[in-house]
GROMACS .gro file of C-alpha atoms in nm:
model
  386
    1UNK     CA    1  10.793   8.086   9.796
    2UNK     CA    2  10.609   7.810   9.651
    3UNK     CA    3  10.394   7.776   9.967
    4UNK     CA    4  10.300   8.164   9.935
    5UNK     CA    5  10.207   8.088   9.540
    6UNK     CA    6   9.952   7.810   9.622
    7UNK     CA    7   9.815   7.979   9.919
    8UNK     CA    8   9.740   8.328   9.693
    9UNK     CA    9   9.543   8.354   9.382
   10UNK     CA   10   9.622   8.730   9.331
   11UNK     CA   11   9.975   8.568   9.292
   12UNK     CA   12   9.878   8.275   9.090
   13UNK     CA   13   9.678   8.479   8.835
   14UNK     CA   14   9.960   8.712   8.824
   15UNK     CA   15  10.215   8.362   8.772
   16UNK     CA   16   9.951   8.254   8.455
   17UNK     CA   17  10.027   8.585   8.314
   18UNK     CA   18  10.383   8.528   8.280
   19UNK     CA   19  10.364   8.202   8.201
   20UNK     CA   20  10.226   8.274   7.897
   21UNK     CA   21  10.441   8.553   7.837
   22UNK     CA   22  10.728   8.335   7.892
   23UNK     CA   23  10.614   8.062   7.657
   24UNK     CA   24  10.531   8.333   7.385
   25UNK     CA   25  10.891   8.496   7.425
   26UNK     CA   26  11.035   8.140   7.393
   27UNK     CA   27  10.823   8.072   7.095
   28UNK     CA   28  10.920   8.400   6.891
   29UNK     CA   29  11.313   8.357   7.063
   30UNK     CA   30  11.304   7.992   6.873
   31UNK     CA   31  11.144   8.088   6.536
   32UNK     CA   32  11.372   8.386   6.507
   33UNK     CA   33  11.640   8.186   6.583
   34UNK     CA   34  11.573   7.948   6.301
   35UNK     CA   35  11.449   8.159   6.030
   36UNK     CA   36  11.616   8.475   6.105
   37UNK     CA   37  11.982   8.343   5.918
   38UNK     CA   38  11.801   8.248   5.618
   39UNK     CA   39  11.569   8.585   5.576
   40UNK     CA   40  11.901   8.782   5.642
   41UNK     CA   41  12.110   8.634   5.405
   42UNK     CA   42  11.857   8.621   5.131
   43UNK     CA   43  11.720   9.014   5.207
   44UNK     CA   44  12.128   9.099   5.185
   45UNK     CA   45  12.188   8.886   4.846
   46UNK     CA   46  11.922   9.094   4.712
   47UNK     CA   47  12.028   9.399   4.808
   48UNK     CA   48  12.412   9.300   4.671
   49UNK     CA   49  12.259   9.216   4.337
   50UNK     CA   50  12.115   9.528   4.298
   51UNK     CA   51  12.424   9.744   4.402
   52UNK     CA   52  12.624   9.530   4.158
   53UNK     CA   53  12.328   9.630   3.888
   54UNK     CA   54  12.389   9.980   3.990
   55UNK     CA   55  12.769   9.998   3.981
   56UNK     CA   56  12.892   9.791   3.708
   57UNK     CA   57  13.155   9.460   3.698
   58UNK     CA   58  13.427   9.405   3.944
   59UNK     CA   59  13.764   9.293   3.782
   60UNK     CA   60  14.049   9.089   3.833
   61UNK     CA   61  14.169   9.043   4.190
   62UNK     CA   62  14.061   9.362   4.344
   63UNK     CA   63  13.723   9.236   4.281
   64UNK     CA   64  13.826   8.894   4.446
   65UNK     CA   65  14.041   9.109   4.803
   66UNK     CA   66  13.653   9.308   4.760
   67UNK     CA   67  13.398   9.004   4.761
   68UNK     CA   68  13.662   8.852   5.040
   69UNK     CA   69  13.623   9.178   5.264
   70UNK     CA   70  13.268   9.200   5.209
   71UNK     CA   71  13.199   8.888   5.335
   72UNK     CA   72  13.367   8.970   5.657
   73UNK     CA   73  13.188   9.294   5.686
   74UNK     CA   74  12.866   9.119   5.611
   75UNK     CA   75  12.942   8.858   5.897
   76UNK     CA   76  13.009   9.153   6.152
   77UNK     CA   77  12.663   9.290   6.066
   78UNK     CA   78  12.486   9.008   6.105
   79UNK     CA   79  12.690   8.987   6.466
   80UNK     CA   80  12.569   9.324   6.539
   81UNK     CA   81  12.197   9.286   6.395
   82UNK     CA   82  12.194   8.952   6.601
   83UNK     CA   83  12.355   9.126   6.958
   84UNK     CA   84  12.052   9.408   6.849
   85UNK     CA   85  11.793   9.183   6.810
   86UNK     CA   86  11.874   8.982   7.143
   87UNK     CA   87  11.865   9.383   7.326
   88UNK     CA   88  11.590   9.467   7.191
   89UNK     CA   89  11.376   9.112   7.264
   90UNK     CA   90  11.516   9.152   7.623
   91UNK     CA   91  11.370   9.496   7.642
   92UNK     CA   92  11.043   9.379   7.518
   93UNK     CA   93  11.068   9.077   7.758
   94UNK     CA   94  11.113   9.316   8.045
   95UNK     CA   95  10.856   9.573   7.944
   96UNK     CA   96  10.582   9.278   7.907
   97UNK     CA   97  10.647   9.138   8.279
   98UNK     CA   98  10.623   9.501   8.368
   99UNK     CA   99  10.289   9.513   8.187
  100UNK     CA  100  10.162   9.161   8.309
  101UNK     CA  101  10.252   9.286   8.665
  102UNK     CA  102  10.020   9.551   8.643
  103UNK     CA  103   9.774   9.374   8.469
  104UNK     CA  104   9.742   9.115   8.734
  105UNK     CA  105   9.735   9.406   8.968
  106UNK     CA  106   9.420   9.554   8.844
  107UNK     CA  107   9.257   9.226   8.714
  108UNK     CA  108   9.319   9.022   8.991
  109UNK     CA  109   9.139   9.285   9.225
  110UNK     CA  110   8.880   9.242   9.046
  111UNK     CA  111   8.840   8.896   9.058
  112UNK     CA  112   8.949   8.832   9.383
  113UNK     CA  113   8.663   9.081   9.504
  114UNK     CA  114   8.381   8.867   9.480
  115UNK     CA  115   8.592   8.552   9.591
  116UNK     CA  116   8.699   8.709   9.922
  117UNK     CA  117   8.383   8.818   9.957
  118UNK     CA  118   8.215   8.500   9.947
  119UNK     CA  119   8.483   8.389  10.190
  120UNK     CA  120   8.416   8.632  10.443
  121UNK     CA  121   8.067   8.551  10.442
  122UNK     CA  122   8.065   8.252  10.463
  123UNK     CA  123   8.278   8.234  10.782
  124UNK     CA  124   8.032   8.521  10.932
  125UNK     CA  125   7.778   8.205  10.832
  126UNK     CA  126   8.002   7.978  10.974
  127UNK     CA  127   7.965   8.186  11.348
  128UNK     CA  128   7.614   8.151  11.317
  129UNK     CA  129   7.492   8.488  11.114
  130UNK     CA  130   7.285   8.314  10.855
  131UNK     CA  131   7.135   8.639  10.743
  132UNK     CA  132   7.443   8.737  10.589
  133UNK     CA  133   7.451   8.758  10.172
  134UNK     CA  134   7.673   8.872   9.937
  135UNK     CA  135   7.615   9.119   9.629
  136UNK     CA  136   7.530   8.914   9.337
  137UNK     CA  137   7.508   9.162   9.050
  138UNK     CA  138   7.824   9.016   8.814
  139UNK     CA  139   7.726   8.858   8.491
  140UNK     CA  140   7.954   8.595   8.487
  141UNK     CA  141   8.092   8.310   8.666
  142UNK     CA  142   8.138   8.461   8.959
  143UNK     CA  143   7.802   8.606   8.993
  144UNK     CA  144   7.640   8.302   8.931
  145UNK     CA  145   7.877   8.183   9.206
  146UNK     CA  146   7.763   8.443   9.430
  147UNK     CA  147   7.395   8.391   9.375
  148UNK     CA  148   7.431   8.022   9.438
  149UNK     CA  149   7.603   8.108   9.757
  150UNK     CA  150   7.295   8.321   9.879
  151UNK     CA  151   7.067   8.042   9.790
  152UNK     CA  152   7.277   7.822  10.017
  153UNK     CA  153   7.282   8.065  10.266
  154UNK     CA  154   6.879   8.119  10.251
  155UNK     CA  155   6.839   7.766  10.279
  156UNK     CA  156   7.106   7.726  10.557
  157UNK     CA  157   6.874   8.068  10.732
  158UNK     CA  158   6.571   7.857  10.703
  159UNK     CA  159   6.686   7.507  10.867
  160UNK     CA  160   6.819   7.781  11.147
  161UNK     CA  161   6.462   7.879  11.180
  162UNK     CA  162   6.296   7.580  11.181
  163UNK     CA  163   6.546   7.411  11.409
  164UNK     CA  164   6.485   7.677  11.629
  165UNK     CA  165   6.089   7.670  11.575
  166UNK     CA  166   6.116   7.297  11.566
  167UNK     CA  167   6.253   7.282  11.921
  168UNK     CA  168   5.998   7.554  12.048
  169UNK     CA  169   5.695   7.371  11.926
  170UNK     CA  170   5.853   7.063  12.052
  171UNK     CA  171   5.844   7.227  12.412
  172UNK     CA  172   5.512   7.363  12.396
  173UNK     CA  173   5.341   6.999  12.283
  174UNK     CA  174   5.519   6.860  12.559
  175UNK     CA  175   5.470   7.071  12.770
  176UNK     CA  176   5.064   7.120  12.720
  177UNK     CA  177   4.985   6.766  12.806
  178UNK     CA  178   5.253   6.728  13.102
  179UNK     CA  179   5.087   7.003  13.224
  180UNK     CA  180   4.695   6.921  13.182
  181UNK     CA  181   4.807   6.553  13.356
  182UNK     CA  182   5.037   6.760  13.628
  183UNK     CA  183   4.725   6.977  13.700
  184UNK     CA  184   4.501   6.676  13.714
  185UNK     CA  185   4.741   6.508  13.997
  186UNK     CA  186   4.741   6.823  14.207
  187UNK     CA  187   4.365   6.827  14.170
  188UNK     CA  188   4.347   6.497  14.319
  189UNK     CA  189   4.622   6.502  14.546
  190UNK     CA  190   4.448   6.813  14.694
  191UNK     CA  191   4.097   6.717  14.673
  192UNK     CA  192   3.970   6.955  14.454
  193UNK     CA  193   3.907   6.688  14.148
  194UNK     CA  194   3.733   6.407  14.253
  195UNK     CA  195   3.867   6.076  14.194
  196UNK     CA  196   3.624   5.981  13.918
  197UNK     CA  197   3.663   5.703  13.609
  198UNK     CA  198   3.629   6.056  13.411
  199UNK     CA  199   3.902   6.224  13.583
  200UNK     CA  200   4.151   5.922  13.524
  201UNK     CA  201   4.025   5.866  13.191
  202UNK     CA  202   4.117   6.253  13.106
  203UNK     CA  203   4.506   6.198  13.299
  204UNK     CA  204   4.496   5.862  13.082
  205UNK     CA  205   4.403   6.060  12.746
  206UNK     CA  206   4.677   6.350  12.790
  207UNK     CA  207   4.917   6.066  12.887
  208UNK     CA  208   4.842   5.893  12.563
  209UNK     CA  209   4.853   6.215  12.357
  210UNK     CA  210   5.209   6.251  12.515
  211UNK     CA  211   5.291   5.911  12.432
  212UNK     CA  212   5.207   5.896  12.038
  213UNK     CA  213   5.405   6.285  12.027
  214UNK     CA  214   5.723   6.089  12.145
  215UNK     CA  215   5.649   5.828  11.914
  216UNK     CA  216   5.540   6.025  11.641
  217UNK     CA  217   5.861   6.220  11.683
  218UNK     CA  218   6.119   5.923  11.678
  219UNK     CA  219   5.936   5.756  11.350
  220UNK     CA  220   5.995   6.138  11.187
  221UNK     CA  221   6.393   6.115  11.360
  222UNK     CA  222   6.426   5.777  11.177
  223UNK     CA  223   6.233   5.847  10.873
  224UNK     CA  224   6.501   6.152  10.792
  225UNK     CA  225   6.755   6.000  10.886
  226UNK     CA  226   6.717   5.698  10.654
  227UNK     CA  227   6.703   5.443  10.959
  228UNK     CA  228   6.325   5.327  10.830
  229UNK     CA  229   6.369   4.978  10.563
  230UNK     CA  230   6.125   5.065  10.247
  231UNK     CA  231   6.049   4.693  10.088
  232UNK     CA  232   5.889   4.768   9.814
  233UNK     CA  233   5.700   4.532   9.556
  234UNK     CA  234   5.363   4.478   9.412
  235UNK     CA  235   5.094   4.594   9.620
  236UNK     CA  236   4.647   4.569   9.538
  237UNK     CA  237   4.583   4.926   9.593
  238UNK     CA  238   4.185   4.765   9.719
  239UNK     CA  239   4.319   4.569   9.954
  240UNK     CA  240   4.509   4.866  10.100
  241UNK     CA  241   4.191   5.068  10.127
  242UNK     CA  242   3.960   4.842  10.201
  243UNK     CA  243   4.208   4.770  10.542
  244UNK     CA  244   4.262   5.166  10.600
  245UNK     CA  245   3.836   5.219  10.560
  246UNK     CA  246   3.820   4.912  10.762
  247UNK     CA  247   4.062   5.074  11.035
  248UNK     CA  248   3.909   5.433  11.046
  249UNK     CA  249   3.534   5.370  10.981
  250UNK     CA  250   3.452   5.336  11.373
  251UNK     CA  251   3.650   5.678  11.426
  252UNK     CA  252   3.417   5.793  11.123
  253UNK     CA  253   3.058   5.674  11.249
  254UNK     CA  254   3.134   5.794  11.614
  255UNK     CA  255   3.232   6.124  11.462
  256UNK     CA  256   2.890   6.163  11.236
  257UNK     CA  257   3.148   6.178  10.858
  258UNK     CA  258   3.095   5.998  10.595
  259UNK     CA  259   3.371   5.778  10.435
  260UNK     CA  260   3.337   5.635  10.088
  261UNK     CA  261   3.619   5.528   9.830
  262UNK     CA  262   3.601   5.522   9.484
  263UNK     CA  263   3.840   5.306   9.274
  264UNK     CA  264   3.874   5.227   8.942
  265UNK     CA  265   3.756   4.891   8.800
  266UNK     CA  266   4.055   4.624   8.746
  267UNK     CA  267   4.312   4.852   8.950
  268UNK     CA  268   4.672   4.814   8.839
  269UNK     CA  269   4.939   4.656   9.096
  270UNK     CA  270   5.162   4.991   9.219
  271UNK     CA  271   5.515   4.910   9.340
  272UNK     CA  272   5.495   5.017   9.678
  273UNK     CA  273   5.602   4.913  10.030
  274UNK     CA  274   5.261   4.787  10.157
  275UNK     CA  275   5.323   4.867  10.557
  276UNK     CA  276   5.437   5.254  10.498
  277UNK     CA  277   5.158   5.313  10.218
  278UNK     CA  278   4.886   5.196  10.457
  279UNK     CA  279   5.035   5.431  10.733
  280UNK     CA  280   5.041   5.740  10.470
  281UNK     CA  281   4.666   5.649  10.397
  282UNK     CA  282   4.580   5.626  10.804
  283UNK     CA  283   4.773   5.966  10.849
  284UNK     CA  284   4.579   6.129  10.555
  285UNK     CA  285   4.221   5.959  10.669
  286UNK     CA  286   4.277   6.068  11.042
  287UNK     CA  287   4.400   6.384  10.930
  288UNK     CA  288   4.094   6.448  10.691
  289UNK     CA  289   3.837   6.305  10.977
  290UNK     CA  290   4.022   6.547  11.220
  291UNK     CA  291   3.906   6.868  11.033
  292UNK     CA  292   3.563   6.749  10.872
  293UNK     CA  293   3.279   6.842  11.104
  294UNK     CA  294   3.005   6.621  11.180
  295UNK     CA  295   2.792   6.568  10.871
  296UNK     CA  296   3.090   6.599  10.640
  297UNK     CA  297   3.205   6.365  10.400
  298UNK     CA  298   3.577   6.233  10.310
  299UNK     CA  299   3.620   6.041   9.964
  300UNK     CA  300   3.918   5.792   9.933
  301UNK     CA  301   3.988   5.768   9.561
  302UNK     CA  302   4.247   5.673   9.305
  303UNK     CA  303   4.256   5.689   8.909
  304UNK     CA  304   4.611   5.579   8.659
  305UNK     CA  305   4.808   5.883   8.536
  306UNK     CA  306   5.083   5.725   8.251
  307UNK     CA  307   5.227   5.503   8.504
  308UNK     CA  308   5.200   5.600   8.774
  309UNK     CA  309   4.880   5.575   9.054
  310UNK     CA  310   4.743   5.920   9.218
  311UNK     CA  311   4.549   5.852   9.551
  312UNK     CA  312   4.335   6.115   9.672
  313UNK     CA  313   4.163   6.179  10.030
  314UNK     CA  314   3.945   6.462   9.957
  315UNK     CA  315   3.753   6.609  10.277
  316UNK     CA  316   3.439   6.856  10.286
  317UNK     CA  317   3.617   7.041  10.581
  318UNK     CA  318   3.718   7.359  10.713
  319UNK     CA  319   3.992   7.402  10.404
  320UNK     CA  320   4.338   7.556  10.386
  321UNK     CA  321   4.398   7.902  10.317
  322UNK     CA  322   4.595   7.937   9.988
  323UNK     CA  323   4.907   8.157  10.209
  324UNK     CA  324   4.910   7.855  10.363
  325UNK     CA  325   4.931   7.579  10.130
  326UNK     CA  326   5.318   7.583  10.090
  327UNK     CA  327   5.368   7.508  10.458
  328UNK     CA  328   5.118   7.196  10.528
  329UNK     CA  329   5.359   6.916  10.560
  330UNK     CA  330   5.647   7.106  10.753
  331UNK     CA  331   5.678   6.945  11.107
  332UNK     CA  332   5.396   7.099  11.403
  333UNK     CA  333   5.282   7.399  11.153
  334UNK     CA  334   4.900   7.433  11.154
  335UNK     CA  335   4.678   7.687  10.993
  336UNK     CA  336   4.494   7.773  11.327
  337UNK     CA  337   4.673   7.591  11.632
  338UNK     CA  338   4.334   7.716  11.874
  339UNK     CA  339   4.120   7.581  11.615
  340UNK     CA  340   4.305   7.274  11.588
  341UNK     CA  341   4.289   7.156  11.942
  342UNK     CA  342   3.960   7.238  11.976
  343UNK     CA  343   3.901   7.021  11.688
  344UNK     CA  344   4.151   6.734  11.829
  345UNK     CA  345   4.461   6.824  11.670
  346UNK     CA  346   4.718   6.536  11.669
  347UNK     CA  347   5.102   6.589  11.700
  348UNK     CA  348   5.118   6.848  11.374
  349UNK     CA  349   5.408   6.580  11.248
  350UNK     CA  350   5.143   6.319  11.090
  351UNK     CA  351   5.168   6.512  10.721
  352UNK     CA  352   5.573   6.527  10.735
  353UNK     CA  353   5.590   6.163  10.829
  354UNK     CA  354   5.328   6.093  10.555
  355UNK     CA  355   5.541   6.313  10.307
  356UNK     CA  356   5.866   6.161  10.373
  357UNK     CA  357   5.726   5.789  10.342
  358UNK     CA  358   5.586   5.912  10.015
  359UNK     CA  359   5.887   6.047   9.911
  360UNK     CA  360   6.090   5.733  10.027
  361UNK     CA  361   5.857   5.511   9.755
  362UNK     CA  362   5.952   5.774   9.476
  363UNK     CA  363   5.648   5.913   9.518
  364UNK     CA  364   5.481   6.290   9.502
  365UNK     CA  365   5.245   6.471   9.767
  366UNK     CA  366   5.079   6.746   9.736
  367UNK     CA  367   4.741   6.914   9.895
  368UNK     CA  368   4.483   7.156   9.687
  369UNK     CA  369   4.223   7.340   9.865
  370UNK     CA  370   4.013   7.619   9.700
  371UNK     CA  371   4.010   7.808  10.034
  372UNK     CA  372   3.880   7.831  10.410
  373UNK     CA  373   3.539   7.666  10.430
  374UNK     CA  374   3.620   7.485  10.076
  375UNK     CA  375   3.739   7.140  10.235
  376UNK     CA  376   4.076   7.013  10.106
  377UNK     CA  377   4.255   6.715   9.884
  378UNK     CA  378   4.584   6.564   9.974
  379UNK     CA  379   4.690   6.375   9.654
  380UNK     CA  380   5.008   6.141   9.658
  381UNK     CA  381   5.126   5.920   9.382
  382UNK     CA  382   5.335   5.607   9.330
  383UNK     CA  383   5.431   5.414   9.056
  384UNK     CA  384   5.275   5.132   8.910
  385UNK     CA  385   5.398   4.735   8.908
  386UNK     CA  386   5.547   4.654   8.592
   0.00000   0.00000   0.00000
C-alpha cells in the first residue's frame, strides 16, 4: 500500500487532498466540541427566559417537579442535537472524500499529463531519438518544465550531431594525408614517382600534417576534459608578443604578409597563464597568416577595457561570411574546406583549442568580420594583474 502511494503521484495528489480534508474535519470536530456546550446552553437560557416572559410565574412546588423535568428534557435534547450533529458531520465527512476523490481524478490528469509526458520522452531520448520534444504551451510550472526539457533535448540533439560530424571529419583528415603518403609509396614502390628529395619531402610533409592532427586532437581531448594545469599569474603582455612576432615573422616574410603589433604605452600586467596565452596568440597568428594572401597585412594589438585586457589579431584576408560567424571555433568546421586546403588549412581544431584555453583563464573570444573579402578580427580578453 504504502509502496503503491510513493511510487504514484495521481495517488499522492489524491492522499494531499484528504489530508487536508481530514485535518479540516478534525479542526471543526474539536472547536465544536468545545464551544458547542456553551452556545447551546446559553441560546436555550435565552429562549427559557423569554417563554417565562411570555407565560407568567411558576408557583410553589409544581414549579420546582417543572424546572426539575425540564432540565431532564433539556439534557435529552442536547443528547439528540449532539447524536445529530455527529450524523450529520459524518455525512459531510463522507460526501467531501467523495468530492476530493473526484477532484483528484480530474486534477491529477491534468497534471500528470505533462509529467508523463516528459517521462516518455525522455526515455525515447534515452534510446537514442534526440529529435523527440514535448508540447510546451502550459503557462505554469510545468510548462516552463517542459520548455526546459526541449532545450535539454536540443542541446543533447546537437552534441549527437557533432559527435557524429566530429568522428566523420576526424576520418576524412586522417584519412586525406594517409592517403596522399599511401599513394606516394605505391608511386615509388612501382616506379612511377621518382625517388626525388621532392618526392620524400612531400611523404615527409603529409606525414607531419598527420602528426600535428593527432596531436592537435589529444591537446583538444585534454583541454575538455580538464587534464591541461592553467598556472596563472602576472604576465608582460610585450613580452608575450614580442616572442609570438618573434616566432611567426619567418612564416610571415616567406609568405609576402605583413605583421605589425600595436600596444599601448606602459601596458598593465594581465593575470594569465603565460605558456597557454602564447599558444592562443600562435594559433590566432598562424590562423590569420593562413587566410591573408600575399601582400596582406595582420595587426597584433591590445588596448585596457575596465579591467580587463582585449587582444586583437586583425587580418586583411579573405573574411568570414556573417552565416558563418557563430560556427568558427567549433572543432574541423571551415567556411570553404576546398578553399582552405588550397590555402594550407591546418587541422580545423586550432580555434577550439584557442577558445577553450581562453576560456580556461576566464577569458572571452570572439571573431568580427564585416564579410567575404572584408578580412577578419579574432578578439580575446583576460583580466588584468591586480
Amino acid at each position: 500500500m504504502m509502496d503503491a502511494i510513493q511510487k504514484r503521484f495521481s495517488i499522492k495528489l489524491f492522499a494531499s487532498y484528504l489530508v487536508v480534508i481530514l485535518v479540516l474535519m478534525l479542526a471543526l470536530w474539536v472547536v465544536i466540541t468545545l464551544t458547542a456546550p456553551a452556545a447551546f446552553s446559553r441560546h436555550l437560557g435565552l429562549m427559557e427566559q423569554m417563554m417565562s416572559d411570555s407565560g407568567g410565574m411558576m408557583m410553589g412546588q409544581g414549579a420546582g417537579r417543572g424546572q426539575g423535568q425540564g432540565q431532564a428534557q433539556v439534557a435529552t435534547f442536547y443528547d439528540n442535537f449532539r447524536a445529530s450533529l455527529n450524523e450529520a458531520f459524518i455525512l459531510a465527512g463522507g460526501a467531501a472524500v467523495l468530492l476530493a476523490l473526484i477532484a483528484s481524478a480530474i486534477f491529477s490528469r491534468q497534471v500528470v499529463r505533462p509529467l508523463r509526458a516528459i517521462s516518455d520522452a525522455s526515455l525515447r531520448i534515452a534510446d537514442g531519438h534526440y529529435e523527440e520534444r514535448v508540447e510546451a504551451d502550459w503557462d505554469d510550472e510545468f510548462g516552463q518544465l517542459a520548455h526546459s526539457f526541449n532545450q535539454m533535448a536540443e542541446k543533447l540533439e546537437q552534441v549527437e550531431v557533432r559527435r557524429l560530424q566530429l568522428i566523420g571529419d576526424v576520418s576524412h583528415e586522417l584519412r586525406t594525408p594517409l592517403t596522399a603518403i599511401k599513394g606516394s609509396m605505391e608511386g615509388l614502390v612501382d616506379g612511377i614517382l621518382p625517388a626525388t628529395a621532392e618526392t620524400f619531402e612531400q611523404i615527409h610533409h603529409e606525414a607531419d600534417r598527420l602528426n600535428r592532427l593527432v596531436d592537435d586532437l589529444q591537446e583538444l581531448s585534454r583541454i575538455e576534459a580538464g587534464a591541461v594545469e592553467i598556472n596563472l599569474g602576472k604576465v608582460k603582455l610585450t613580452d608575450l608578443t614580442q616572442t609570438s612576432v618573434r616566432m611567426m615573422e619567418r612564416q610571415f616574410a616567406d609568405k609576402g604578409v605583413s605583421l605589425t603589433t600595436s600596444l599601448p604605452a606602459n601596458v598593465k600586467p594581465i593575470l594569465a597563464d603565460e605558456g597557454r596565452t602564447l599558444q592562443v596568440l600562435i594559433n590566432l597568428l598562424g590562423n590569420a597568416l593562413r587566410y591573408t594572401p600575399a601582400g596582406g597585412r595582420v595587426t597584433l594589438s591590445a588596448e585596457v577595457h575596465a579591467r580587463e585586457m582585449w587582444v586583437s589579431v586583425r587580418d586583411s584576408g579573405v573574411g568570414i561570411p556573417l552565416e558563418h560567424l557563430p560556427h568558427i571555433f567549433d572543432r574541423f568546421y571551415r567556411v570553404d574546406k576546398s578553399r582552405s586546403r588550397q590555402l594550407g588549412g591546418g587541422s580545423g581544431i586550432g580555434l577550439t583549442i584557442a577558445k577553450h584555453l581562453v576560456e580556461a583563464q576566464g577569458g572571452r573570444i570572439w571573431v568580427d568580420s564585416e564579410g567575404e573579402g572584408k578580412g577578419s578580427a579574432f578578439t580575446f580578453t583576460l583580466p588584468l594583474a591586480v
